[in-house]
Amino acid sequence: MTATRSTRQRDVITRIMQAAQGPLAVADVHDRARSDLPGLGIATVYRTLKLLTDQGRIHPVTLDGETLYEASGQGHHHHFSCQDCGRVFTLHTCPVALPSGTVYPGGFIVRAHEVTLYGQCPDCAAQPG
Amino acid sequence: MTATRSTRQRDVITRIMQAAQGPLAVADVHDRARSDLPGLGIATVYRTLKLLTDQGRIHPVTLDGETLYEASGQGHHHHFSCQDCGRVFTLHTCPVALPSGTVYPGGFIVRAHEVTLYGQCPDCAAQPG
DNA sequence: TTAACTGCAAAAGATTTGCATCCCG
DNA sequence: CGGGATGCAAATCTTTTGCAGTTAA
């Protein structure tokens, strides 16, 4: 069996993912990680995000064509994408009630669902103009 | 002002988009169009899809990291992605009730929403095994 | 006729991979 | 020590762009 090592790079990236308030792009993770590890290569970020994904510790979210990553195990939730500032927030309330196994009109058996809301975040709504 | 011509390539691609039962990937459009136009270049497909998008006749949908395109003007609808066969279907009933302007918990002002359901389509559910 | 359109190939951007070196255990 | 991990650069893949030939109007 293949061993998996603990390294400074992995520790830093893992901590960043756990501390994030919403999903992050690969470039965001790279930028944040370089505060601690200036020489960190982008390839290591990709490899580590893939590793964490395979381990189920994080998972990808695709939004407007961009692939973002967020920590797993935060329970059922969805996202809000601000059309003004572009940031993505995690929503803790779910606007749909579709238990796994629900049969949708047309005979579609629902196992999971994803919802993304678009609009203006509180910060942008508070901005004048 | 810049004129826009009608060409055999554009006609074929436009017809394909209008006839599609759900969103299509660029490669799908290219494959289908080559039945009529064997020499069609992929660049023309990209250019035509962008043109149609700018004209508002189609629009992109991102699913599992893939960019798909579908005809516009079909009214409010969502998608169902089959976890078995990978096809994407258009749903004509909406599982959420969020009128534009709704203020979501946390102060998020909702302008639009997108829902994707995942599970098994009727065809795959009917398969033995 | 002639400016827009097309196909091809080169270019650009994002992600993956080969390899020599590094370092965790 | 020894094999997994890393950084760099080369390789892939997807999408865009430059160009010379083609074609709609």
PDB file of C-alpha atoms (C1' of nucleotides) in Angstrom:
ATOM      1  CA  MET A   1       0.000   0.000   0.000  1.00  0.00           C
ATOM      2  CA  THR A   2       1.060   3.536  -0.709  1.00  0.00           C
ATOM      3  CA  ALA A   3       2.066   5.728   2.173  1.00  0.00           C
ATOM      4  CA  THR A   4       1.012   9.353   2.397  1.00  0.00           C
ATOM      5  CA  ARG A   5       3.378  11.758   4.039  1.00  0.00           C
ATOM      6  CA  SER A   6       2.815  14.865   6.070  1.00  0.00           C
ATOM      7  CA  THR A   7       4.725  17.786   4.623  1.00  0.00           C
ATOM      8  CA  ARG A   8       4.892  21.478   5.264  1.00  0.00           C
ATOM      9  CA  GLN A   9       3.200  22.162   1.916  1.00  0.00           C
ATOM     10  CA  ARG A  10       0.287  19.843   2.610  1.00  0.00           C
ATOM     11  CA  ASP A  11      -0.172  21.125   6.121  1.00  0.00           C
ATOM     12  CA  VAL A  12      -0.366  24.719   4.955  1.00  0.00           C
ATOM     13  CA  ILE A  13      -2.798  23.976   2.101  1.00  0.00           C
ATOM     14  CA  THR A  14      -4.980  21.822   4.317  1.00  0.00           C
ATOM     15  CA  ARG A  15      -5.158  24.558   6.951  1.00  0.00           C
ATOM     16  CA  ILE A  16      -6.110  27.133   4.314  1.00  0.00           C
ATOM     17  CA  MET A  17      -8.932  24.956   3.022  1.00  0.00           C
ATOM     18  CA  GLN A  18     -10.292  24.380   6.506  1.00  0.00           C
ATOM     19  CA  ALA A  19     -10.164  28.053   7.420  1.00  0.00           C
ATOM     20  CA  ALA A  20     -11.853  29.288   4.215  1.00  0.00           C
ATOM     21  CA  GLN A  21     -15.290  30.839   4.560  1.00  0.00           C
ATOM     22  CA  GLY A  22     -16.304  29.703   1.086  1.00  0.00           C
ATOM     23  CA  PRO A  23     -14.902  27.848  -1.905  1.00  0.00           C
ATOM     24  CA  LEU A  24     -11.506  28.947  -3.251  1.00  0.00           C
ATOM     25  CA  ALA A  25      -9.959  28.917  -6.712  1.00  0.00           C
ATOM     26  CA  VAL A  26      -6.634  27.165  -7.215  1.00  0.00           C
ATOM     27  CA  ALA A  27      -4.935  30.522  -7.684  1.00  0.00           C
ATOM     28  CA  ASP A  28      -6.419  31.783  -4.395  1.00  0.00           C
ATOM     29  CA  VAL A  29      -5.034  28.788  -2.539  1.00  0.00           C
ATOM     30  CA  HIS A  30      -1.641  29.282  -4.165  1.00  0.00           C
ATOM     31  CA  ASP A  31      -1.546  32.972  -3.263  1.00  0.00           C
ATOM     32  CA  ARG A  32      -2.550  32.408   0.338  1.00  0.00           C
ATOM     33  CA  ALA A  33      -0.132  29.526   0.770  1.00  0.00           C
ATOM     34  CA  ARG A  34       2.799  31.539  -0.505  1.00  0.00           C
ATOM     35  CA  SER A  35       2.569  33.801   2.517  1.00  0.00           C
ATOM     36  CA  ASP A  36       3.978  30.864   4.443  1.00  0.00           C
ATOM     37  CA  LEU A  37       5.830  29.092   1.629  1.00  0.00           C
ATOM     38  CA  PRO A  38       7.188  31.622  -0.878  1.00  0.00           C
ATOM     39  CA  GLY A  39       8.641  28.982  -3.181  1.00  0.00           C
ATOM     40  CA  LEU A  40       5.510  26.830  -3.407  1.00  0.00           C
ATOM     41  CA  GLY A  41       4.922  25.577  -6.944  1.00  0.00           C
ATOM     42  CA  ILE A  42       1.501  25.649  -8.553  1.00  0.00           C
ATOM     43  CA  ALA A  43       1.883  21.976  -9.460  1.00  0.00           C
ATOM     44  CA  THR A  44       2.078  21.102  -5.787  1.00  0.00           C
ATOM     45  CA  VAL A  45      -1.141  23.007  -5.164  1.00  0.00           C
ATOM     46  CA  TYR A  46      -2.902  21.073  -7.919  1.00  0.00           C
ATOM     47  CA  ARG A  47      -1.470  17.769  -6.658  1.00  0.00           C
ATOM     48  CA  THR A  48      -2.444  18.487  -3.085  1.00  0.00           C
ATOM     49  CA  LEU A  49      -5.970  19.612  -3.935  1.00  0.00           C
ATOM     50  CA  LYS A  50      -6.393  16.415  -5.940  1.00  0.00           C
ATOM     51  CA  LEU A  51      -5.052  14.384  -3.040  1.00  0.00           C
ATOM     52  CA  LEU A  52      -7.398  16.039  -0.556  1.00  0.00           C
ATOM     53  CA  THR A  53     -10.266  15.507  -2.987  1.00  0.00           C
ATOM     54  CA  ASP A  54      -9.437  11.798  -3.325  1.00  0.00           C
ATOM     55  CA  GLN A  55      -9.354  11.589   0.454  1.00  0.00           C
ATOM     56  CA  GLY A  56     -12.767  13.220   0.561  1.00  0.00           C
ATOM     57  CA  ARG A  57     -11.480  16.061   2.701  1.00  0.00           C
ATOM     58  CA  ILE A  58     -12.391  18.710   0.149  1.00  0.00           C
ATOM     59  CA  HIS A  59     -14.458  18.704  -3.030  1.00  0.00           C
ATOM     60  CA  PRO A  60     -14.722  20.746  -6.204  1.00  0.00           C
ATOM     61  CA  VAL A  61     -17.524  23.173  -6.958  1.00  0.00           C
ATOM     62  CA  THR A  62     -17.908  24.618 -10.427  1.00  0.00           C
ATOM     63  CA  LEU A  63     -19.265  28.114 -10.751  1.00  0.00           C
ATOM     64  CA  ASP A  64     -19.431  30.206 -13.901  1.00  0.00           C
ATOM     65  CA  GLY A  65     -16.850  27.990 -15.532  1.00  0.00           C
ATOM     66  CA  GLU A  66     -14.375  28.234 -12.671  1.00  0.00           C
ATOM     67  CA  THR A  67     -13.406  25.279 -10.520  1.00  0.00           C
ATOM     68  CA  LEU A  68     -13.345  26.089  -6.833  1.00  0.00           C
ATOM     69  CA  TYR A  69     -12.555  23.851  -3.871  1.00  0.00           C
ATOM     70  CA  GLU A  70     -14.081  23.787  -0.420  1.00  0.00           C
ATOM     71  CA  ALA A  71     -13.781  21.676   2.721  1.00  0.00           C
ATOM     72  CA  SER A  72     -16.105  18.705   2.985  1.00  0.00           C
ATOM     73  CA  GLY A  73     -18.083  17.688   6.028  1.00  0.00           C
ATOM     74  CA  GLN A  74     -19.734  21.028   6.495  1.00  0.00           C
ATOM     75  CA  GLY A  75     -23.093  19.403   6.015  1.00  0.00           C
ATOM     76  CA  HIS A  76     -25.717  20.184   3.420  1.00  0.00           C
ATOM     77  CA  HIS A  77     -25.368  23.675   2.046  1.00  0.00           C
ATOM     78  CA  HIS A  78     -25.451  25.761  -1.097  1.00  0.00           C
ATOM     79  CA  HIS A  79     -23.800  28.871  -2.506  1.00  0.00           C
ATOM     80  CA  PHE A  80     -24.518  32.481  -3.142  1.00  0.00           C
ATOM     81  CA  SER A  81     -22.565  34.220  -5.888  1.00  0.00           C
ATOM     82  CA  CYS A  82     -22.424  38.006  -5.700  1.00  0.00           C
ATOM     83  CA  GLN A  83     -22.933  39.547  -9.121  1.00  0.00           C
ATOM     84  CA  ASP A  84     -21.152  42.713  -7.973  1.00  0.00           C
ATOM     85  CA  CYS A  85     -17.957  41.557  -6.255  1.00  0.00           C
ATOM     86  CA  GLY A  86     -17.772  38.007  -7.566  1.00  0.00           C
ATOM     87  CA  ARG A  87     -17.225  36.416  -4.164  1.00  0.00           C
ATOM     88  CA  VAL A  88     -18.909  33.125  -3.341  1.00  0.00           C
ATOM     89  CA  PHE A  89     -20.537  32.584   0.045  1.00  0.00           C
ATOM     90  CA  THR A  90     -21.751  29.453   1.759  1.00  0.00           C
ATOM     91  CA  LEU A  91     -25.454  29.400   2.573  1.00  0.00           C
ATOM     92  CA  HIS A  92     -26.614  27.478   5.594  1.00  0.00           C
ATOM     93  CA  THR A  93     -30.274  27.327   4.737  1.00  0.00           C
ATOM     94  CA  CYS A  94     -31.605  25.250   1.858  1.00  0.00           C
ATOM     95  CA  PRO A  95     -34.376  26.543  -0.419  1.00  0.00           C
ATOM     96  CA  VAL A  96     -35.473  23.120  -1.649  1.00  0.00           C
ATOM     97  CA  ALA A  97     -36.916  20.025  -0.020  1.00  0.00           C
ATOM     98  CA  LEU A  98     -35.906  17.001  -2.084  1.00  0.00           C
ATOM     99  CA  PRO A  99     -35.031  13.949  -0.010  1.00  0.00           C
ATOM    100  CA  SER A 100     -32.838  11.405  -1.810  1.00  0.00           C
ATOM    101  CA  GLY A 101     -35.102   8.991  -3.665  1.00  0.00           C
ATOM    102  CA  THR A 102     -37.697  11.596  -4.584  1.00  0.00           C
ATOM    103  CA  VAL A 103     -39.106  10.893  -8.024  1.00  0.00           C
ATOM    104  CA  TYR A 104     -39.294  14.078 -10.041  1.00  0.00           C
ATOM    105  CA  PRO A 105     -41.942  14.664 -12.741  1.00  0.00           C
ATOM    106  CA  GLY A 106     -40.782  12.785 -15.818  1.00  0.00           C
ATOM    107  CA  GLY A 107     -39.460   9.842 -13.824  1.00  0.00           C
ATOM    108  CA  PHE A 108     -36.135  11.304 -12.706  1.00  0.00           C
ATOM    109  CA  ILE A 109     -34.900   9.738  -9.497  1.00  0.00           C
ATOM    110  CA  VAL A 110     -33.233  12.431  -7.416  1.00  0.00           C
ATOM    111  CA  ARG A 111     -30.161  11.486  -5.393  1.00  0.00           C
ATOM    112  CA  ALA A 112     -28.735  14.948  -4.739  1.00  0.00           C
ATOM    113  CA  HIS A 113     -29.193  18.565  -5.665  1.00  0.00           C
ATOM    114  CA  GLU A 114     -27.188  21.709  -6.015  1.00  0.00           C
ATOM    115  CA  VAL A 115     -28.462  25.246  -5.739  1.00  0.00           C
ATOM    116  CA  THR A 116     -26.693  28.480  -6.492  1.00  0.00           C
ATOM    117  CA  LEU A 117     -28.290  31.832  -5.826  1.00  0.00           C
ATOM    118  CA  TYR A 118     -27.127  34.948  -7.639  1.00  0.00           C
ATOM    119  CA  GLY A 119     -27.577  38.515  -6.550  1.00  0.00           C
ATOM    120  CA  GLN A 120     -26.069  41.094  -4.245  1.00  0.00           C
ATOM    121  CA  CYS A 121     -24.203  40.216  -1.062  1.00  0.00           C
ATOM    122  CA  PRO A 122     -24.755  42.234   2.150  1.00  0.00           C
ATOM    123  CA  ASP A 123     -21.465  44.098   1.718  1.00  0.00           C
ATOM    124  CA  CYS A 124     -22.274  45.230  -1.808  1.00  0.00           C
ATOM    125  CA  ALA A 125     -25.861  46.056  -0.853  1.00  0.00           C
ATOM    126  CA  ALA A 126     -24.490  48.415   1.816  1.00  0.00           C
ATOM    127  CA  GLN A 127     -22.276  50.252  -0.678  1.00  0.00           C
ATOM    128  CA  PRO A 128     -23.526  53.610  -1.859  1.00  0.00           C
ATOM    129  CA  GLY A 129     -24.105  54.025  -5.601  1.00  0.00           C
TER     130      GLY A 129
ATOM    131  CA  MET B   1     -21.783  48.833 -38.109  1.00  0.00           C
ATOM    132  CA  THR B   2     -20.633  45.298 -38.701  1.00  0.00           C
ATOM    133  CA  ALA B   3     -22.787  43.044 -40.836  1.00  0.00           C
ATOM    134  CA  THR B   4     -23.504  39.477 -39.869  1.00  0.00           C
ATOM    135  CA  ARG B   5     -23.818  36.943 -42.634  1.00  0.00           C
ATOM    136  CA  SER B   6     -25.852  33.840 -42.954  1.00  0.00           C
ATOM    137  CA  THR B   7     -23.629  30.891 -43.777  1.00  0.00           C
ATOM    138  CA  ARG B   8     -24.133  27.196 -44.117  1.00  0.00           C
ATOM    139  CA  GLN B   9     -22.036  26.612 -40.988  1.00  0.00           C
ATOM    140  CA  ARG B  10     -24.059  29.029 -38.875  1.00  0.00           C
ATOM    141  CA  ASP B  11     -27.352  27.704 -40.124  1.00  0.00           C
ATOM    142  CA  VAL B  12     -26.427  24.135 -39.267  1.00  0.00           C
ATOM    143  CA  ILE B  13     -25.125  25.004 -35.797  1.00  0.00           C
ATOM    144  CA  THR B  14     -28.132  27.197 -35.050  1.00  0.00           C
ATOM    145  CA  ARG B  15     -30.513  24.439 -36.081  1.00  0.00           C
ATOM    146  CA  ILE B  16     -28.678  21.934 -33.893  1.00  0.00           C
ATOM    147  CA  MET B  17     -28.937  24.206 -30.870  1.00  0.00           C
ATOM    148  CA  GLN B  18     -32.640  24.794 -31.398  1.00  0.00           C
ATOM    149  CA  ALA B  19     -33.361  21.101 -31.852  1.00  0.00           C
ATOM    150  CA  ALA B  20     -31.398  19.966 -28.785  1.00  0.00           C
ATOM    151  CA  GLN B  21     -33.379  18.492 -25.906  1.00  0.00           C
ATOM    152  CA  GLY B  22     -30.862  19.718 -23.350  1.00  0.00           C
ATOM    153  CA  PRO B  23     -27.556  21.585 -23.206  1.00  0.00           C
ATOM    154  CA  LEU B  24     -24.725  20.399 -25.466  1.00  0.00           C
ATOM    155  CA  ALA B  25     -20.947  20.441 -25.115  1.00  0.00           C
ATOM    156  CA  VAL B  26     -18.861  22.119 -27.795  1.00  0.00           C
ATOM    157  CA  ALA B  27     -17.643  18.708 -28.949  1.00  0.00           C
ATOM    158  CA  ASP B  28     -21.251  17.444 -29.215  1.00  0.00           C
ATOM    159  CA  VAL B  29     -22.176  20.370 -31.419  1.00  0.00           C
ATOM    160  CA  HIS B  30     -19.097  19.784 -33.556  1.00  0.00           C
ATOM    161  CA  ASP B  31     -19.845  16.066 -33.963  1.00  0.00           C
ATOM    162  CA  ARG B  32     -23.484  16.613 -34.868  1.00  0.00           C
ATOM    163  CA  ALA B  33     -22.680  19.407 -37.287  1.00  0.00           C
ATOM    164  CA  ARG B  34     -20.119  17.318 -39.135  1.00  0.00           C
ATOM    165  CA  SER B  35     -22.874  14.999 -40.333  1.00  0.00           C
ATOM    166  CA  ASP B  36     -23.866  17.868 -42.607  1.00  0.00           C
ATOM    167  CA  LEU B  37     -20.503  19.622 -42.911  1.00  0.00           C
ATOM    168  CA  PRO B  38     -17.658  17.091 -42.788  1.00  0.00           C
ATOM    169  CA  GLY B  39     -14.924  19.705 -42.996  1.00  0.00           C
ATOM    170  CA  LEU B  40     -16.254  21.963 -40.238  1.00  0.00           C
ATOM    171  CA  GLY B  41     -13.465  23.298 -38.045  1.00  0.00           C
ATOM    172  CA  ILE B  42     -13.738  23.369 -34.284  1.00  0.00           C
ATOM    173  CA  ALA B  43     -12.748  27.048 -34.303  1.00  0.00           C
ATOM    174  CA  THR B  44     -15.863  27.865 -36.284  1.00  0.00           C
ATOM    175  CA  VAL B  45     -17.972  26.048 -33.701  1.00  0.00           C
ATOM    176  CA  TYR B  46     -16.428  28.089 -30.901  1.00  0.00           C
ATOM    177  CA  ARG B  47     -16.842  31.296 -32.888  1.00  0.00           C
ATOM    178  CA  THR B  48     -20.444  30.562 -33.755  1.00  0.00           C
ATOM    179  CA  LEU B  49     -21.409  29.571 -30.218  1.00  0.00           C
ATOM    180  CA  LYS B  50     -19.869  32.813 -28.984  1.00  0.00           C
ATOM    181  CA  LEU B  51     -21.754  34.763 -31.643  1.00  0.00           C
ATOM    182  CA  LEU B  52     -25.066  33.142 -30.750  1.00  0.00           C
ATOM    183  CA  THR B  53     -24.345  33.791 -27.085  1.00  0.00           C
ATOM    184  CA  ASP B  54     -23.655  37.476 -27.763  1.00  0.00           C
ATOM    185  CA  GLN B  55     -26.903  37.631 -29.683  1.00  0.00           C
ATOM    186  CA  GLY B  56     -28.672  36.105 -26.708  1.00  0.00           C
ATOM    187  CA  ARG B  57     -29.909  33.185 -28.753  1.00  0.00           C
ATOM    188  CA  ILE B  58     -28.118  30.616 -26.627  1.00  0.00           C
ATOM    189  CA  HIS B  59     -26.352  30.738 -23.290  1.00  0.00           C
ATOM    190  CA  PRO B  60     -23.713  28.729 -21.435  1.00  0.00           C
ATOM    191  CA  VAL B  61     -24.418  26.382 -18.558  1.00  0.00           C
ATOM    192  CA  THR B  62     -21.570  24.978 -16.489  1.00  0.00           C
ATOM    193  CA  LEU B  63     -21.934  21.486 -15.129  1.00  0.00           C
ATOM    194  CA  ASP B  64     -19.260  19.396 -13.453  1.00  0.00           C
ATOM    195  CA  GLY B  65     -16.575  21.603 -14.897  1.00  0.00           C
ATOM    196  CA  GLU B  66     -17.865  21.315 -18.449  1.00  0.00           C
ATOM    197  CA  THR B  67     -19.291  24.241 -20.365  1.00  0.00           C
ATOM    198  CA  LEU B  68     -22.489  23.375 -22.199  1.00  0.00           C
ATOM    199  CA  TYR B  69     -24.686  25.564 -24.380  1.00  0.00           C
ATOM    200  CA  GLU B  70     -28.446  25.605 -24.758  1.00  0.00           C
ATOM    201  CA  ALA B  71     -31.047  27.652 -26.587  1.00  0.00           C
ATOM    202  CA  SER B  72     -32.405  30.696 -24.754  1.00  0.00           C
ATOM    203  CA  GLY B  73     -36.028  31.714 -24.510  1.00  0.00           C
ATOM    204  CA  GLN B  74     -37.232  28.412 -23.170  1.00  0.00           C
ATOM    205  CA  GLY B  75     -38.402  30.112 -20.036  1.00  0.00           C
ATOM    206  CA  HIS B  76     -37.420  29.383 -16.466  1.00  0.00           C
ATOM    207  CA  HIS B  77     -36.071  25.879 -16.079  1.00  0.00           C
ATOM    208  CA  HIS B  78     -33.374  23.785 -14.454  1.00  0.00           C
ATOM    209  CA  HIS B  79     -31.330  20.699 -15.197  1.00  0.00           C
ATOM    210  CA  PHE B  80     -31.106  17.069 -14.268  1.00  0.00           C
ATOM    211  CA  SER B  81     -27.749  15.351 -14.659  1.00  0.00           C
ATOM    212  CA  CYS B  82     -27.837  11.557 -14.869  1.00  0.00           C
ATOM    213  CA  GLN B  83     -25.098  10.024 -12.744  1.00  0.00           C
ATOM    214  CA  ASP B  84     -25.223   6.847 -14.860  1.00  0.00           C
ATOM    215  CA  CYS B  85     -25.191   7.996 -18.477  1.00  0.00           C
ATOM    216  CA  GLY B  86     -23.956  11.546 -18.015  1.00  0.00           C
ATOM    217  CA  ARG B  87     -26.681  13.137 -20.135  1.00  0.00           C
ATOM    218  CA  VAL B  88     -28.227  16.413 -19.056  1.00  0.00           C
ATOM    219  CA  PHE B  89     -31.977  16.954 -19.282  1.00  0.00           C
ATOM    220  CA  THR B  90     -34.087  20.067 -19.044  1.00  0.00           C
ATOM    221  CA  LEU B  91     -36.576  20.146 -16.191  1.00  0.00           C
ATOM    222  CA  HIS B  92     -39.785  22.060 -16.660  1.00  0.00           C
ATOM    223  CA  THR B  93     -40.799  22.247 -13.041  1.00  0.00           C
ATOM    224  CA  CYS B  94     -38.903  24.327 -10.508  1.00  0.00           C
ATOM    225  CA  PRO B  95     -38.255  23.051  -6.986  1.00  0.00           C
ATOM    226  CA  VAL B  96     -37.705  26.467  -5.427  1.00  0.00           C
ATOM    227  CA  ALA B  97     -39.820  29.555  -4.951  1.00  0.00           C
ATOM    228  CA  LEU B  98     -37.526  32.565  -4.837  1.00  0.00           C
ATOM    229  CA  PRO B  99     -38.902  35.634  -6.594  1.00  0.00           C
ATOM    230  CA  SER B 100     -36.280  38.170  -7.639  1.00  0.00           C
ATOM    231  CA  GLY B 101     -35.736  40.555  -4.751  1.00  0.00           C
ATOM    232  CA  THR B 102     -36.179  37.960  -2.041  1.00  0.00           C
ATOM    233  CA  VAL B 103     -33.851  38.651   0.852  1.00  0.00           C
ATOM    234  CA  TYR B 104     -32.193  35.475   1.991  1.00  0.00           C
ATOM    235  CA  PRO B 105     -31.087  34.879   5.613  1.00  0.00           C
ATOM    236  CA  GLY B 106     -27.831  36.773   6.088  1.00  0.00           C
ATOM    237  CA  GLY B 107     -28.959  39.696   3.977  1.00  0.00           C
ATOM    238  CA  PHE B 108     -28.315  38.252   0.538  1.00  0.00           C
ATOM    239  CA  ILE B 109     -30.532  39.817  -2.111  1.00  0.00           C
ATOM    240  CA  VAL B 110     -31.555  37.135  -4.586  1.00  0.00           C
ATOM    241  CA  ARG B 111     -31.826  38.098  -8.239  1.00  0.00           C
ATOM    242  CA  ALA B 112     -31.729  34.645  -9.825  1.00  0.00           C
ATOM    243  CA  HIS B 113     -31.148  31.017  -8.989  1.00  0.00           C
ATOM    244  CA  GLU B 114     -29.873  27.860 -10.590  1.00  0.00           C
ATOM    245  CA  VAL B 115     -30.754  24.338  -9.584  1.00  0.00           C
ATOM    246  CA  THR B 116     -29.233  21.092 -10.766  1.00  0.00           C
ATOM    247  CA  LEU B 117     -30.593  17.743  -9.677  1.00  0.00           C
ATOM    248  CA  TYR B 118     -28.428  14.628  -9.808  1.00  0.00           C
ATOM    249  CA  GLY B 119     -29.589  11.047  -9.932  1.00  0.00           C
ATOM    250  CA  GLN B 120     -30.867   8.465 -12.367  1.00  0.00           C
ATOM    251  CA  CYS B 121     -32.746   9.333 -15.538  1.00  0.00           C
ATOM    252  CA  PRO B 122     -35.817   7.303 -16.619  1.00  0.00           C
ATOM    253  CA  ASP B 123     -33.827   5.426 -19.282  1.00  0.00           C
ATOM    254  CA  CYS B 124     -31.137   4.309 -16.862  1.00  0.00           C
ATOM    255  CA  ALA B 125     -33.702   3.481 -14.189  1.00  0.00           C
ATOM    256  CA  ALA B 126     -35.350   1.119 -16.682  1.00  0.00           C
ATOM    257  CA  GLN B 127     -32.088  -0.701 -17.416  1.00  0.00           C
ATOM    258  CA  PRO B 128     -31.626  -4.112 -15.806  1.00  0.00           C
ATOM    259  CA  GLY B 129     -28.628  -4.489 -13.480  1.00  0.00           C
TER     260      GLY B 129
ATOM    261  C1'  DT C   1     -16.331  43.443 -55.794  1.00  0.00           C
ATOM    262  C1'  DT C   2     -15.130  43.165 -51.001  1.00  0.00           C
ATOM    263  C1'  DA C   3     -15.623  42.651 -46.268  1.00  0.00           C
ATOM    264  C1'  DA C   4     -17.098  38.916 -43.468  1.00  0.00           C
ATOM    265  C1'  DC C   5     -16.409  33.962 -42.694  1.00  0.00           C
ATOM    266  C1'  DT C   6     -13.860  29.694 -42.668  1.00  0.00           C
ATOM    267  C1'  DG C   7     -10.221  26.198 -41.984  1.00  0.00           C
ATOM    268  C1'  DC C   8      -5.739  25.487 -40.489  1.00  0.00           C
ATOM    269  C1'  DA C   9      -2.163  26.053 -37.584  1.00  0.00           C
ATOM    270  C1'  DA C  10       0.052  28.693 -34.145  1.00  0.00           C
ATOM    271  C1'  DA C  11      -0.826  30.920 -29.676  1.00  0.00           C
ATOM    272  C1'  DA C  12      -2.539  31.376 -25.073  1.00  0.00           C
ATOM    273  C1'  DG C  13      -4.340  29.756 -20.677  1.00  0.00           C
ATOM    274  C1'  DA C  14      -5.210  25.959 -17.464  1.00  0.00           C
ATOM    275  C1'  DT C  15      -3.905  21.546 -15.659  1.00  0.00           C
ATOM    276  C1'  DT C  16      -0.918  17.401 -15.723  1.00  0.00           C
ATOM    277  C1'  DT C  17       3.308  14.902 -15.943  1.00  0.00           C
ATOM    278  C1'  DG C  18       8.509  13.575 -16.264  1.00  0.00           C
ATOM    279  C1'  DC C  19      12.484  13.940 -13.785  1.00  0.00           C
ATOM    280  C1'  DA C  20      16.280  15.059 -10.738  1.00  0.00           C
ATOM    281  C1'  DT C  21      16.484  16.453  -6.141  1.00  0.00           C
ATOM    282  C1'  DC C  22      14.816  16.756  -1.510  1.00  0.00           C
ATOM    283  C1'  DC C  23      13.248  15.150   2.881  1.00  0.00           C
ATOM    284  C1'  DC C  24       9.876  12.544   5.955  1.00  0.00           C
ATOM    285  C1'  DG C  25       9.736   8.455   8.602  1.00  0.00           C
TER     286       DG C  25
ATOM    287  C1'  DC D   1      18.718   4.893   3.848  1.00  0.00           C
ATOM    288  C1'  DG D   2      14.535   4.675   0.485  1.00  0.00           C
ATOM    289  C1'  DG D   3      10.486   5.889  -1.453  1.00  0.00           C
ATOM    290  C1'  DG D   4       7.176   9.501  -1.474  1.00  0.00           C
ATOM    291  C1'  DA D   5       6.917  14.660  -2.326  1.00  0.00           C
ATOM    292  C1'  DT D   6       8.469  18.873  -4.504  1.00  0.00           C
ATOM    293  C1'  DG D   7       9.829  22.382  -7.988  1.00  0.00           C
ATOM    294  C1'  DC D   8      10.745  23.229 -12.535  1.00  0.00           C
ATOM    295  C1'  DA D   9       9.925  22.742 -17.153  1.00  0.00           C
ATOM    296  C1'  DA D  10       7.948  20.259 -20.781  1.00  0.00           C
ATOM    297  C1'  DA D  11       3.686  18.181 -22.264  1.00  0.00           C
ATOM    298  C1'  DT D  12      -1.568  18.140 -22.631  1.00  0.00           C
ATOM    299  C1'  DC D  13      -5.970  19.927 -23.257  1.00  0.00           C
ATOM    300  C1'  DT D  14      -9.176  23.426 -24.173  1.00  0.00           C
ATOM    301  C1'  DT D  15     -10.202  27.725 -26.186  1.00  0.00           C
ATOM    302  C1'  DT D  16      -8.653  31.786 -28.871  1.00  0.00           C
ATOM    303  C1'  DT D  17      -6.367  34.163 -32.580  1.00  0.00           C
ATOM    304  C1'  DG D  18      -3.579  35.285 -37.017  1.00  0.00           C
ATOM    305  C1'  DC D  19      -3.765  34.578 -41.761  1.00  0.00           C
ATOM    306  C1'  DA D  20      -4.646  33.561 -46.459  1.00  0.00           C
ATOM    307  C1'  DG D  21      -8.123  31.663 -49.162  1.00  0.00           C
ATOM    308  C1'  DT D  22     -13.422  31.505 -49.769  1.00  0.00           C
ATOM    309  C1'  DT D  23     -17.989  33.265 -50.159  1.00  0.00           C
ATOM    310  C1'  DA D  24     -22.340  35.798 -49.146  1.00  0.00           C
ATOM    311  C1'  DA D  25     -24.653  39.927 -50.524  1.00  0.00           C
TER     312       DA D  25
END
